Amino acid sequence: MDETAARAALEALIAERGESYAALSRMLGRNAAYLQQFVKRGSPRRLDERDRTLLARYFGVAGAVLGGPDAAELVPVPRLDIGASAGPGRIADDGAVRQMALDPALLRRLGVRAAAASMIRVEGSSMEPTLADGDAILIDGDRRRPGSRAALFVLRGPAGVQVKRLRLLGDTIEIASDNPEAPSPRLHPAAEVDVVGRVVWLSRALV
């Protein structure tokens, strides 16, 4: 489906349901004029993947109706049925693995190979406001080495599976939380930190 058809479909759904452009835009966390500009002016040119998914779920239609790929084009990505703790950590095995269907365009935009992608649920509050309890995060298993600039990673250790902000400092890795009320950052020898992969995307629409 081209974007002209996607705009027409969204406009028809909004009119049919008696919805407000402004209210739907705010539901997406956007400015009040966001959806009206998309439909009437063609800006943005394409809906963000997260926004399209939220709107499709809200209206109860397939994502393809609003410009997403057909189901046959989606890429299966394993979703671990456990949580990556954003708190003190928890002991967990690998849990059950389910398949999550993602838009291949999203993976290409993020530079993630489908074979290296996986999703996991966030638990706890220590990474707020960046990550909230219940968020679904996409992990790139090809990116397992932190750099000098801090970034979000999932790691596994004696405390269990965690999502934290990691930074490489010489031969050590700083492990930190984003919540100012969480414990202070701690340093660990880099060789002892088992990094699962880098967090490259989150969705509150997939929980």
Coordinates of C-alpha atoms in Angstrom, one line a residue:
M1 CA 0.0 0.0 0.0
D2 CA 1.3 3.5 -0.9
E3 CA 1.2 6.3 1.6
T4 CA -1.6 8.1 -0.2
A5 CA -3.9 5.0 0.4
A6 CA -2.7 4.8 4.0
R7 CA -3.6 8.5 4.6
A8 CA -7.0 7.9 3.0
A9 CA -7.6 4.8 5.2
L10 CA -6.7 6.7 8.4
E11 CA -8.9 9.6 7.4
A12 CA -11.8 7.3 6.8
L13 CA -11.3 5.5 10.1
I14 CA -11.2 8.7 12.0
A15 CA -14.3 10.0 10.3
E16 CA -16.2 6.7 10.7
R17 CA -15.5 6.4 14.4
G18 CA -16.0 10.1 15.2
E19 CA -12.5 10.4 16.5
S20 CA -10.4 13.6 17.0
Y21 CA -7.1 14.1 15.2
A22 CA -5.7 16.0 18.2
A23 CA -6.8 13.3 20.8
L24 CA -5.3 10.5 18.8
S25 CA -2.1 12.5 18.3
R26 CA -1.8 13.0 22.0
M27 CA -2.5 9.3 22.6
L28 CA 0.7 8.7 20.5
G29 CA 2.6 11.1 22.6
R30 CA 2.8 13.6 19.7
N31 CA 1.9 17.2 19.3
A32 CA -1.9 17.8 18.7
A33 CA -1.4 18.5 15.0
Y34 CA 0.7 15.4 14.2
L35 CA -2.0 13.2 12.6
Q36 CA -3.9 16.0 10.8
Q37 CA -0.6 17.1 9.2
F38 CA 0.1 13.5 8.2
V39 CA -3.3 13.1 6.5
K40 CA -3.8 16.6 5.1
R41 CA -0.3 17.7 4.3
G42 CA 1.7 14.5 3.9
S43 CA 4.1 15.3 6.7
P44 CA 5.5 13.1 8.0
R45 CA 5.7 11.2 4.8
R46 CA 5.3 7.9 6.5
L47 CA 3.9 7.0 10.0
D48 CA 6.4 5.8 12.5
E49 CA 6.3 2.0 13.1
R50 CA 5.3 2.5 16.7
D51 CA 2.6 5.0 15.8
R52 CA 1.2 2.8 13.1
T53 CA 1.1 -0.2 15.4
L54 CA -0.7 1.8 18.1
L55 CA -3.3 3.2 15.7
A56 CA -3.9 -0.2 14.1
R57 CA -4.5 -1.8 17.5
Y58 CA -6.7 1.1 18.6
F59 CA -9.0 0.9 15.5
G60 CA -8.8 -2.9 15.5
V61 CA -7.4 -3.2 11.9
A62 CA -4.4 -4.9 10.3
G63 CA -1.3 -2.8 10.2
A64 CA -1.2 -3.1 6.5
V65 CA -4.4 -1.0 6.3
L66 CA -2.3 2.0 7.6
G67 CA 0.7 1.4 5.4
G68 CA 2.5 -1.5 7.1
P69 CA 3.6 -4.7 5.4
D70 CA 1.3 -7.6 4.7
A71 CA 1.5 -10.4 7.3
A72 CA 3.5 -12.5 4.8
E73 CA 6.2 -9.9 4.7
L74 CA 6.8 -9.7 8.4
V75 CA 10.0 -11.1 9.9
P76 CA 9.7 -13.6 12.9
V77 CA 11.8 -12.5 15.9
P78 CA 12.1 -14.6 19.0
R79 CA 10.6 -13.1 22.1
L80 CA 11.8 -14.5 25.4
D81 CA 9.0 -15.1 27.9
I82 CA 11.0 -13.7 30.8
G83 CA 11.7 -10.2 32.0
A84 CA 15.0 -8.3 31.9
S85 CA 15.1 -6.7 35.3
A86 CA 15.4 -2.9 35.5
G87 CA 15.7 -3.4 39.3
P88 CA 18.2 -5.4 41.4
G89 CA 18.0 -8.3 39.0
R90 CA 16.4 -11.7 39.3
I91 CA 17.4 -15.3 38.7
A92 CA 15.8 -16.6 35.6
D93 CA 16.3 -19.3 33.0
D94 CA 15.8 -18.7 29.3
G95 CA 12.0 -19.2 29.6
A96 CA 9.7 -20.0 26.8
V97 CA 10.5 -18.6 23.3
R98 CA 7.6 -17.1 21.3
Q99 CA 7.8 -15.5 17.9
M100 CA 7.1 -11.8 17.4
A101 CA 6.4 -10.5 13.9
L102 CA 8.3 -7.3 13.0
D103 CA 8.4 -5.1 10.0
P104 CA 11.6 -5.9 8.0
A105 CA 11.9 -2.1 7.2
L106 CA 12.2 -1.4 10.9
L107 CA 15.1 -3.9 11.3
R108 CA 16.8 -2.4 8.2
R109 CA 16.5 1.1 9.6
L110 CA 18.0 0.0 12.9
G111 CA 20.8 -2.0 11.2
V112 CA 19.8 -5.2 12.9
R113 CA 20.0 -8.7 11.3
A114 CA 16.9 -10.7 11.8
A115 CA 19.0 -13.7 12.9
A116 CA 20.6 -11.5 15.7
A117 CA 17.3 -9.9 16.9
S118 CA 15.3 -10.9 20.0
M119 CA 12.8 -9.2 22.2
I120 CA 12.4 -9.2 26.0
R121 CA 10.1 -7.6 28.6
V122 CA 11.4 -4.9 31.1
E123 CA 10.7 -5.4 34.7
G124 CA 11.2 -2.9 37.5
S125 CA 11.7 0.9 37.7
S126 CA 15.5 1.5 37.9
M127 CA 15.7 2.5 34.3
E128 CA 12.9 5.0 34.4
P129 CA 12.2 7.4 32.8
T130 CA 14.0 5.8 29.8
L131 CA 12.4 2.4 30.2
A132 CA 9.3 1.6 32.2
D133 CA 8.0 -1.7 33.7
G134 CA 6.3 -3.7 31.0
D135 CA 8.1 -2.2 28.0
A136 CA 9.1 -4.5 25.2
I137 CA 12.7 -4.0 24.0
L138 CA 14.4 -5.2 20.9
I139 CA 18.0 -6.5 21.3
D140 CA 20.7 -6.6 18.7
G141 CA 22.8 -9.7 19.6
D142 CA 25.6 -8.6 17.2
R143 CA 26.3 -5.5 19.3
R144 CA 27.7 -6.9 22.5
R145 CA 30.6 -4.7 23.3
P146 CA 30.0 -1.4 25.1
G147 CA 31.9 1.7 23.9
S148 CA 33.2 4.8 25.7
R149 CA 29.7 6.4 25.3
A150 CA 27.1 4.9 27.7
A151 CA 24.3 3.0 26.0
L152 CA 21.5 0.5 26.9
F153 CA 22.4 -3.2 27.0
V154 CA 20.9 -6.4 28.3
L155 CA 23.4 -8.5 30.4
R156 CA 23.3 -11.7 32.3
G157 CA 25.1 -12.4 35.6
P158 CA 24.7 -13.9 39.0
A159 CA 21.8 -11.5 39.8
G160 CA 19.9 -12.7 36.7
V161 CA 19.0 -10.9 33.4
Q162 CA 19.2 -7.1 33.6
V163 CA 18.9 -4.1 31.3
K164 CA 21.3 -1.4 32.3
R165 CA 23.3 1.5 30.8
L166 CA 26.9 0.3 30.1
R167 CA 30.1 2.2 29.4
L168 CA 33.6 0.9 28.8
L169 CA 36.2 2.5 31.0
G170 CA 39.6 0.9 30.1
D171 CA 39.4 -2.7 31.2
T172 CA 36.3 -2.2 33.2
I173 CA 32.6 -1.7 32.4
E174 CA 30.5 0.8 34.3
I175 CA 27.0 -0.5 35.0
A176 CA 24.4 2.2 35.8
S177 CA 20.7 2.8 36.2
D178 CA 18.9 5.8 34.8
N179 CA 16.6 6.3 37.8
P180 CA 18.3 8.9 40.1
E181 CA 16.9 7.0 43.1
A182 CA 18.6 3.7 42.1
P183 CA 22.0 2.6 43.5
S184 CA 25.1 4.3 42.3
P185 CA 27.0 3.0 39.2
R186 CA 29.3 0.1 39.8
L187 CA 32.4 -1.1 38.0
H188 CA 33.2 -4.6 36.9
P189 CA 36.1 -6.2 34.9
A190 CA 35.0 -6.2 31.3
A191 CA 35.9 -9.9 30.9
E192 CA 33.4 -10.8 33.6
V193 CA 30.4 -9.0 32.2
D194 CA 28.2 -11.3 30.0
V195 CA 26.5 -8.9 27.5
V196 CA 23.6 -10.3 25.7
G197 CA 23.2 -7.4 23.2
R198 CA 22.4 -3.8 22.8
V199 CA 18.9 -2.3 23.2
V200 CA 18.0 -0.7 19.9
W201 CA 14.3 -0.1 20.1
L202 CA 11.4 -0.2 22.6
S203 CA 7.7 -0.4 22.2
R204 CA 4.9 0.1 24.6
A205 CA 2.5 -1.0 21.9
L206 CA 3.8 -4.6 21.8
V207 CA 3.4 -5.5 25.5

